[in-house]
Tab-separated table of C-alpha atoms in Angstrom:
chain	number	residue	atom	x	y	z
A	1	MET	CA	-14.801	0.434	98.600
A	2	THR	CA	-18.266	2.005	98.515
A	3	THR	CA	-21.257	0.233	97.076
A	4	ASP	CA	-24.420	1.434	95.315
A	5	SER	CA	-26.133	1.579	98.723
A	6	THR	CA	-23.448	3.652	100.392
A	7	PRO	CA	-24.343	7.388	100.732
A	8	THR	CA	-22.437	9.997	98.824
A	9	ILE	CA	-19.154	10.539	100.687
A	10	VAL	CA	-17.379	13.863	101.057
A	11	ASP	CA	-14.203	13.833	103.081
A	12	SER	CA	-14.155	16.917	105.251
A	13	ASP	CA	-10.525	16.566	106.331
A	14	GLY	CA	-7.826	14.777	104.408
A	15	HIS	CA	-4.218	15.860	104.068
A	16	ILE	CA	-1.781	16.680	101.337
A	17	ILE	CA	1.876	15.909	101.920
A	18	GLU	CA	3.865	18.685	100.548
A	19	SER	CA	6.758	18.150	98.103
A	20	ILE	CA	9.409	20.834	98.751
A	21	GLU	CA	10.709	20.360	95.214
A	22	GLU	CA	7.217	20.945	93.714
A	23	MET	CA	6.553	23.850	96.112
A	24	ALA	CA	9.813	25.639	95.516
A	25	GLU	CA	8.828	27.133	92.173
A	26	PHE	CA	6.008	29.025	93.795
A	27	LEU	CA	8.164	30.574	96.613
A	28	ASP	CA	9.912	33.905	96.659
A	29	PRO	CA	13.649	33.485	95.927
A	30	PRO	CA	14.899	33.824	99.547
A	31	ILE	CA	12.437	31.256	100.800
A	32	ARG	CA	13.106	29.101	97.741
A	33	ASP	CA	16.829	29.027	98.658
A	34	THR	CA	15.891	27.862	102.134
A	35	ALA	CA	13.573	25.177	100.767
A	36	LEU	CA	16.105	23.815	98.332
A	37	GLY	CA	19.059	23.915	100.674
A	38	THR	CA	21.063	26.640	98.919
A	39	GLY	CA	22.429	29.756	100.439
A	40	GLY	CA	23.551	30.094	104.040
A	41	ILE	CA	20.429	29.225	105.995
A	42	GLY	CA	19.227	26.826	103.390
A	43	THR	CA	22.458	24.814	103.557
A	44	ILE	CA	22.093	24.550	107.340
A	45	ILE	CA	18.526	23.328	106.993
A	46	GLU	CA	19.559	20.796	104.326
A	47	LEU	CA	22.323	19.504	106.607
A	48	SER	CA	20.075	19.187	109.573
A	49	LYS	CA	17.283	17.625	107.539
A	50	THR	CA	14.783	19.978	109.028
A	51	SER	CA	11.631	20.698	107.111
A	52	LEU	CA	10.700	24.068	105.740
A	53	PHE	CA	8.346	24.756	108.596
A	54	GLY	CA	10.691	23.388	111.308
A	55	THR	CA	9.747	20.439	113.341
A	56	LEU	CA	6.098	20.051	114.470
A	57	ASP	CA	7.097	19.493	118.088
A	58	GLY	CA	9.191	17.246	120.238
A	59	LEU	CA	7.193	14.158	119.700
A	60	HIS	CA	5.827	13.746	116.208
A	61	PHE	CA	7.896	11.453	113.935
A	62	THR	CA	9.896	10.213	116.980
A	63	ASN	CA	7.829	7.196	118.010
A	64	VAL	CA	10.208	4.209	118.231
A	65	VAL	CA	8.019	1.866	120.235
A	66	PRO	CA	6.118	-0.683	118.089
A	67	SER	CA	2.409	0.006	118.079
A	68	ASP	CA	-0.286	-2.565	118.890
A	69	ASN	CA	-2.898	-1.026	116.537
A	70	ALA	CA	-4.105	-3.071	113.568
A	71	THR	CA	-2.676	-0.719	110.936
A	72	ALA	CA	0.805	-0.872	112.480
A	73	ARG	CA	0.715	-4.711	112.646
A	74	ARG	CA	0.227	-5.026	108.878
A	75	GLU	CA	1.959	-3.430	105.907
A	76	ARG	CA	0.584	-0.050	105.095
A	77	ILE	CA	-1.745	0.132	102.113
A	78	ASN	CA	-1.708	3.413	100.320
A	79	ALA	CA	-4.189	4.460	97.650
A	80	SER	CA	-1.633	4.274	94.888
A	81	GLY	CA	2.013	3.696	94.035
A	82	HIS	CA	2.433	7.498	93.586
A	83	ARG	CA	4.069	9.701	96.285
A	84	MET	CA	1.926	9.376	99.359
A	85	GLY	CA	-0.270	12.469	99.780
A	86	SER	CA	0.399	13.737	96.320
A	87	ALA	CA	-2.320	14.899	93.941
A	88	GLN	CA	-1.954	11.692	92.024
A	89	ASP	CA	-2.283	9.655	95.194
A	90	TRP	CA	-5.443	11.510	96.147
A	91	GLN	CA	-6.919	11.126	92.667
A	92	ALA	CA	-6.392	7.364	92.910
A	93	LEU	CA	-8.050	7.314	96.345
A	94	LEU	CA	-11.055	9.136	95.066
A	95	ASP	CA	-11.334	6.808	92.114
A	96	LYS	CA	-10.947	3.630	94.141
A	97	SER	CA	-13.024	4.628	97.225
A	98	GLY	CA	-15.999	6.170	95.458
A	99	MET	CA	-15.596	9.319	97.434
A	100	ALA	CA	-17.152	12.207	95.560
A	101	GLU	CA	-14.809	14.953	96.832
A	102	THR	CA	-12.205	15.704	99.471
A	103	VAL	CA	-11.148	18.798	101.321
A	104	VAL	CA	-7.486	18.632	102.104
A	105	TYR	CA	-5.345	20.483	104.585
A	106	THR	CA	-1.603	20.968	104.959
A	107	THR	CA	0.769	18.599	106.732
A	108	GLU	CA	3.906	20.629	107.327
A	109	GLY	CA	1.914	23.843	107.630
A	110	LEU	CA	0.034	22.617	110.692
A	111	GLN	CA	2.780	24.373	112.663
A	112	VAL	CA	2.488	27.691	110.878
A	113	GLY	CA	1.325	29.322	114.064
A	114	LYS	CA	4.757	28.767	115.590
A	115	LEU	CA	6.612	30.929	113.070
A	116	ARG	CA	7.635	34.372	114.247
A	117	ASN	CA	9.115	36.290	111.325
A	118	ARG	CA	6.052	37.931	109.870
A	119	ASP	CA	7.488	38.645	106.412
A	120	TYR	CA	8.625	35.066	106.140
A	121	VAL	CA	5.173	33.753	107.102
A	122	VAL	CA	3.419	36.056	104.669
A	123	GLY	CA	5.706	34.875	101.814
A	124	LEU	CA	5.467	31.217	102.776
A	125	CYS	CA	1.675	31.251	102.988
A	126	ARG	CA	1.443	32.920	99.617
A	127	GLY	CA	3.741	30.374	98.035
A	128	TYR	CA	1.921	27.476	99.648
A	129	ASN	CA	-1.491	28.712	98.425
A	130	ASP	CA	-0.214	29.125	94.805
A	131	TYR	CA	1.359	25.582	95.060
A	132	VAL	CA	-1.773	23.796	96.251
A	133	ALA	CA	-3.986	25.660	93.834
A	134	ASP	CA	-1.849	24.713	90.906
A	135	CYS	CA	-0.654	21.191	91.843
A	136	TYR	CA	-3.760	19.923	93.617
A	137	GLN	CA	-6.926	21.914	92.797
A	138	ARG	CA	-6.114	22.273	89.117
A	139	TYR	CA	-4.980	18.637	88.850
A	140	ASP	CA	-8.354	17.271	89.890
A	141	SER	CA	-11.434	19.380	90.598
A	142	ARG	CA	-12.577	16.944	93.237
A	143	ILE	CA	-9.606	17.952	95.447
A	144	HIS	CA	-10.193	21.116	97.436
A	145	PRO	CA	-7.090	22.431	99.230
A	146	ILE	CA	-7.485	24.878	102.115
A	147	ALA	CA	-5.279	27.943	102.264
A	148	LEU	CA	-2.700	29.009	104.842
A	149	ILE	CA	-2.796	32.606	106.080
A	150	PRO	CA	-0.317	34.540	108.246
A	151	MET	CA	-2.424	34.916	111.349
A	152	GLN	CA	0.562	36.579	113.138
A	153	ASP	CA	-0.332	39.621	111.043
A	154	PRO	CA	-4.161	39.798	110.764
A	155	VAL	CA	-4.254	42.644	108.250
A	156	ARG	CA	-2.050	40.827	105.828
A	157	ALA	CA	-3.756	37.610	106.655
A	158	ALA	CA	-7.091	39.087	105.550
A	159	LEU	CA	-5.535	40.183	102.324
A	160	GLU	CA	-4.106	36.772	101.607
A	161	LEU	CA	-7.444	35.137	102.493
A	162	ARG	CA	-9.080	37.384	99.931
A	163	ARG	CA	-6.512	36.529	97.285
A	164	ALA	CA	-6.702	32.784	98.030
A	165	VAL	CA	-10.516	32.810	97.659
A	166	LYS	CA	-11.033	35.331	94.910
A	167	GLU	CA	-8.002	34.686	92.725
A	168	LEU	CA	-7.057	31.114	93.404
A	169	GLY	CA	-10.572	29.775	94.052
A	170	LEU	CA	-9.753	28.090	97.371
A	171	LEU	CA	-12.563	27.457	99.833
A	172	GLY	CA	-11.058	29.289	102.772
A	173	ALA	CA	-8.185	29.028	105.203
A	174	MET	CA	-6.895	27.039	108.124
A	175	LEU	CA	-6.399	28.634	111.535
A	176	PRO	CA	-3.583	26.972	113.549
A	177	SER	CA	-4.959	25.588	116.861
A	178	THR	CA	-1.598	26.196	118.614
A	179	GLY	CA	1.430	28.409	118.331
A	180	LEU	CA	-0.117	31.843	118.079
A	181	ASP	CA	0.502	34.363	120.904
A	182	LEU	CA	-3.232	34.925	121.575
A	183	HIS	CA	-6.322	32.732	121.757
A	184	LEU	CA	-8.268	32.584	118.518
A	185	GLY	CA	-11.323	34.522	119.853
A	186	HIS	CA	-9.171	37.620	120.681
A	187	GLU	CA	-10.238	40.786	118.849
A	188	TYR	CA	-6.658	41.059	117.448
A	189	TYR	CA	-7.750	38.500	114.808
A	190	TRP	CA	-11.149	39.987	114.008
A	191	PRO	CA	-9.985	41.483	110.668
A	192	VAL	CA	-9.595	37.986	109.452
A	193	TYR	CA	-13.019	37.027	110.634
A	194	GLN	CA	-14.586	40.095	109.028
A	195	GLU	CA	-12.922	39.197	105.740
A	196	ALA	CA	-14.088	35.621	105.983
A	197	SER	CA	-17.643	36.769	106.622
A	198	ASP	CA	-17.496	39.233	103.653
A	199	LEU	CA	-16.141	36.520	101.367
A	200	GLY	CA	-18.596	33.830	102.563
A	201	CYS	CA	-15.638	31.431	102.817
A	202	ILE	CA	-14.792	28.897	105.606
A	203	LEU	CA	-12.200	29.009	108.310
A	204	ALA	CA	-11.007	25.818	109.937
A	205	VAL	CA	-9.296	25.363	113.305
A	206	HIS	CA	-7.124	22.308	112.852
A	207	GLY	CA	-5.264	20.357	115.467
A	208	GLY	CA	-1.447	20.288	115.080
A	209	SER	CA	1.559	20.887	117.268
A	210	ASN	CA	1.390	20.026	120.938
A	211	VAL	CA	3.613	22.878	122.067
A	212	GLY	CA	2.388	25.376	124.631
A	213	ILE	CA	-0.852	23.655	125.817
A	214	GLY	CA	0.413	22.444	129.108
A	215	ILE	CA	1.873	19.035	128.084
A	216	ASP	CA	5.430	19.994	127.138
A	217	SER	CA	6.688	17.445	129.655
A	218	PHE	CA	4.881	14.531	128.006
A	219	THR	CA	7.391	12.075	126.437
A	220	SER	CA	5.026	9.920	124.410
A	221	LEU	CA	3.218	10.724	121.214
A	222	THR	CA	0.422	8.383	122.307
A	223	THR	CA	-0.284	10.284	125.581
A	224	SER	CA	0.212	13.574	123.844
A	225	GLY	CA	-2.098	12.590	121.078
A	226	ILE	CA	-4.983	11.935	123.486
A	227	VAL	CA	-5.204	15.683	124.319
A	228	HIS	CA	-3.128	17.735	121.892
A	229	HIS	CA	-5.760	17.593	119.074
A	230	PRO	CA	-9.071	17.957	120.908
A	231	VAL	CA	-8.064	20.374	123.783
A	232	PRO	CA	-7.037	23.321	121.542
A	233	LEU	CA	-10.312	22.916	119.584
A	234	LEU	CA	-12.131	23.247	122.956
A	235	TYR	CA	-10.160	26.336	123.716
A	236	ALA	CA	-10.957	27.948	120.371
A	237	PHE	CA	-14.675	27.025	120.543
A	238	VAL	CA	-15.077	28.476	124.015
A	239	SER	CA	-13.224	31.625	123.136
A	240	PHE	CA	-15.323	32.232	120.005
A	241	ILE	CA	-18.483	32.036	122.059
A	242	TYR	CA	-17.445	34.103	125.100
A	243	ASP	CA	-15.416	36.686	123.203
A	244	GLY	CA	-18.446	37.378	121.067
A	245	VAL	CA	-16.958	36.254	117.722
A	246	PHE	CA	-20.049	34.368	116.639
A	247	GLU	CA	-22.225	37.367	117.591
A	248	ARG	CA	-20.056	39.899	115.888
A	249	PHE	CA	-19.703	37.751	112.728
A	250	PRO	CA	-22.937	35.724	112.575
A	251	ASP	CA	-22.246	34.556	108.941
A	252	MET	CA	-18.809	33.164	109.653
A	253	ARG	CA	-18.503	29.398	109.160
A	254	VAL	CA	-15.889	27.556	111.185
A	255	ALA	CA	-14.738	23.959	111.190
A	256	PHE	CA	-13.069	22.286	114.191
A	257	LEU	CA	-11.012	19.411	112.866
A	258	GLU	CA	-8.703	16.492	113.917
A	259	GLY	CA	-10.035	16.158	117.467
A	260	GLY	CA	-13.039	13.870	117.137
A	261	CYS	CA	-16.292	15.055	118.627
A	262	ALA	CA	-16.154	13.989	122.285
A	263	TRP	CA	-14.690	17.345	123.312
A	264	VAL	CA	-17.959	18.934	122.263
A	265	ALA	CA	-19.891	17.067	125.002
A	266	LEU	CA	-17.348	18.395	127.574
A	267	ALA	CA	-17.775	21.940	126.192
A	268	LEU	CA	-21.547	21.744	126.385
A	269	ASP	CA	-21.529	20.431	129.950
A	270	ARG	CA	-18.986	22.967	131.251
A	271	ILE	CA	-20.724	25.870	129.518
A	272	GLN	CA	-23.938	24.835	131.104
A	273	ARG	CA	-22.351	24.569	134.545
A	274	ALA	CA	-20.692	27.955	134.127
A	275	ALA	CA	-24.046	29.498	133.205
A	276	GLU	CA	-25.447	28.442	136.591
A	277	PHE	CA	-22.664	30.062	138.642
A	278	SER	CA	-20.537	32.633	136.778
A	279	GLY	CA	-21.884	33.699	133.374
A	280	ALA	CA	-24.050	32.485	130.545
A	281	PRO	CA	-23.041	32.705	126.933
A	282	PRO	CA	-24.896	35.091	124.650
A	283	ARG	CA	-26.942	32.078	123.454
A	284	PRO	CA	-27.112	28.432	124.532
A	285	ALA	CA	-24.079	26.614	123.188
A	286	GLU	CA	-26.350	24.140	121.430
A	287	GLU	CA	-27.706	26.857	119.243
A	288	TYR	CA	-24.272	27.697	117.795
A	289	LEU	CA	-23.753	24.056	116.851
A	290	ALA	CA	-27.243	23.645	115.370
A	291	GLY	CA	-27.089	26.791	113.337
A	292	GLY	CA	-25.290	25.343	110.259
A	293	ASN	CA	-22.172	27.495	110.577
A	294	ILE	CA	-20.074	24.988	112.544
A	295	LEU	CA	-18.561	21.687	111.371
A	296	ILE	CA	-16.994	19.082	113.667
A	297	GLY	CA	-14.812	16.483	112.068
A	298	CYS	CA	-15.077	12.884	113.236
A	299	GLU	CA	-13.388	9.719	112.200
A	300	GLY	CA	-16.291	7.365	111.301
A	301	VAL	CA	-18.791	6.917	114.138
A	302	ASP	CA	-17.011	8.253	117.225
A	303	PRO	CA	-18.600	6.597	120.325
A	304	THR	CA	-19.900	9.962	121.412
A	305	LEU	CA	-21.528	10.834	118.115
A	306	PRO	CA	-24.957	9.223	118.584
A	307	TYR	CA	-25.302	11.002	121.960
A	308	LEU	CA	-24.361	14.354	120.435
A	309	ALA	CA	-26.639	13.839	117.528
A	310	GLY	CA	-29.526	13.459	119.960
A	311	ARG	CA	-28.447	16.506	121.950
A	312	VAL	CA	-27.716	19.080	119.229
A	313	GLY	CA	-28.656	17.260	115.939
A	314	ILE	CA	-26.510	15.667	113.303
A	315	GLU	CA	-25.880	18.827	111.242
A	316	PRO	CA	-22.475	19.778	112.719
A	317	PHE	CA	-20.686	16.408	112.279
A	318	ALA	CA	-18.785	15.164	109.227
A	319	TYR	CA	-16.605	12.282	108.299
A	320	SER	CA	-12.892	13.023	108.128
A	321	SER	CA	-10.558	10.485	106.551
A	322	ASP	CA	-7.240	11.993	107.880
A	323	TYR	CA	-5.574	10.103	105.008
A	324	PRO	CA	-2.608	9.631	104.787
A	325	HIS	CA	-1.706	10.547	108.307
A	326	GLU	CA	-2.930	8.227	111.057
A	327	VAL	CA	-4.732	5.996	108.599
A	328	ASP	CA	-3.878	4.287	105.356
A	329	PHE	CA	-6.302	3.575	102.469
A	330	LYS	CA	-7.704	0.431	104.039
A	331	SER	CA	-8.326	2.019	107.415
A	332	ALA	CA	-10.129	5.006	105.768
A	333	MET	CA	-12.402	2.590	103.973
A	334	ASP	CA	-12.965	0.527	107.088
A	335	GLU	CA	-14.149	3.623	108.965
A	336	ILE	CA	-16.686	4.415	106.326
A	337	GLU	CA	-17.991	0.802	106.433
A	338	GLU	CA	-18.218	0.996	110.241
A	339	THR	CA	-20.342	4.111	109.898
A	340	VAL	CA	-22.565	2.602	107.297
A	341	ASN	CA	-23.100	-0.487	109.528
A	342	ASP	CA	-23.483	1.322	112.834
A	343	ASP	CA	-26.788	0.865	114.576
A	344	GLY	CA	-26.488	4.120	116.618
A	345	LEU	CA	-27.473	6.355	113.687
A	346	SER	CA	-30.360	6.361	111.286
A	347	ASP	CA	-29.787	6.089	107.584
A	348	ASP	CA	-30.439	9.788	107.145
A	349	GLN	CA	-27.966	10.658	109.886
A	350	LYS	CA	-25.291	8.346	108.313
A	351	ALA	CA	-25.834	10.086	104.933
A	352	ALA	CA	-25.441	13.446	106.588
A	353	VAL	CA	-22.209	12.502	108.427
A	354	LEU	CA	-20.623	10.760	105.450
A	355	GLY	CA	-21.234	13.478	102.920
A	356	GLY	CA	-24.211	15.730	103.235
A	357	ASN	CA	-22.983	17.903	106.081
A	358	ALA	CA	-19.548	18.536	104.579
A	359	LYS	CA	-21.052	19.249	101.125
A	360	ARG	CA	-23.412	21.837	102.686
A	361	PHE	CA	-20.830	23.446	104.980
A	362	TYR	CA	-18.077	23.778	102.328
A	363	ARG	CA	-20.667	24.689	99.705
A	364	LEU	CA	-19.427	22.119	97.166
């Protein structure tokens, strides 16, 4: 619970949890049949208990070893008695926590980059965007869902991005960090970046599936989780710089979420080292981070944050609740309190991380 002395809090990265039953009415009929378990393919999916998007990877939701973390040792505390991750649950969290606003991302759609049938992806993203606009954004104006777009087909992805922003009023779209055939800086995706620049909306690279990043043999969600969120963010950040995306689209705003901020220190050091021996980026990497067009999500005060604030400034970093994924309501509130009480940041820096930076970046 926040107090009168707590800075304004804007959550830069929470999560909805989709309801297939709610979402079905927004889907094209063939996809609706799949979602509801009717028709041939839908019946198979219903029988196998597979989600609409397939399984995230081989490790999520399969952890059978008791955890030693504090949240796991006690009973989970959600924000409400409503369906976890629903609009009603999020409304209760905002009311109880004192958060001013939240920007929320998909749960099942984190794996959208793995899908291969382009027509299916186009229809699914369109239905998802209609669903979150109607059931979340219109339910409470403090909840800001982020769209999904079919990056497998950049031309149609750009069209859906425009529709999501202009017709539905969404803030922008998520870019899957894994699953796509090409790295995100590749010019194949530039039509999307041009559209985002023209619209003045955000794009957000968000950690998700662990497939295809060199750890397919890992057998533990714990060991996978150490690297499968931050490493793809590092890939995307480096490719955006060296493939000239930030130079070609200087107004594009990009968030890098669900990987903490320590990977940024690694990126800066390795880019600096590469500049000495093989090739310098168009500009020092610190300039990209300090320019106001990049946002890095962090869960409370990550240990590396005070160092990075001294190196590049506090402007890129923003509090991310991740509710209701790895944290419950109590843990999210504890991370805010830890940030408020941390001695490594000034009061102004804390205010920026907890709300000011996200508010500015998302233009809330």
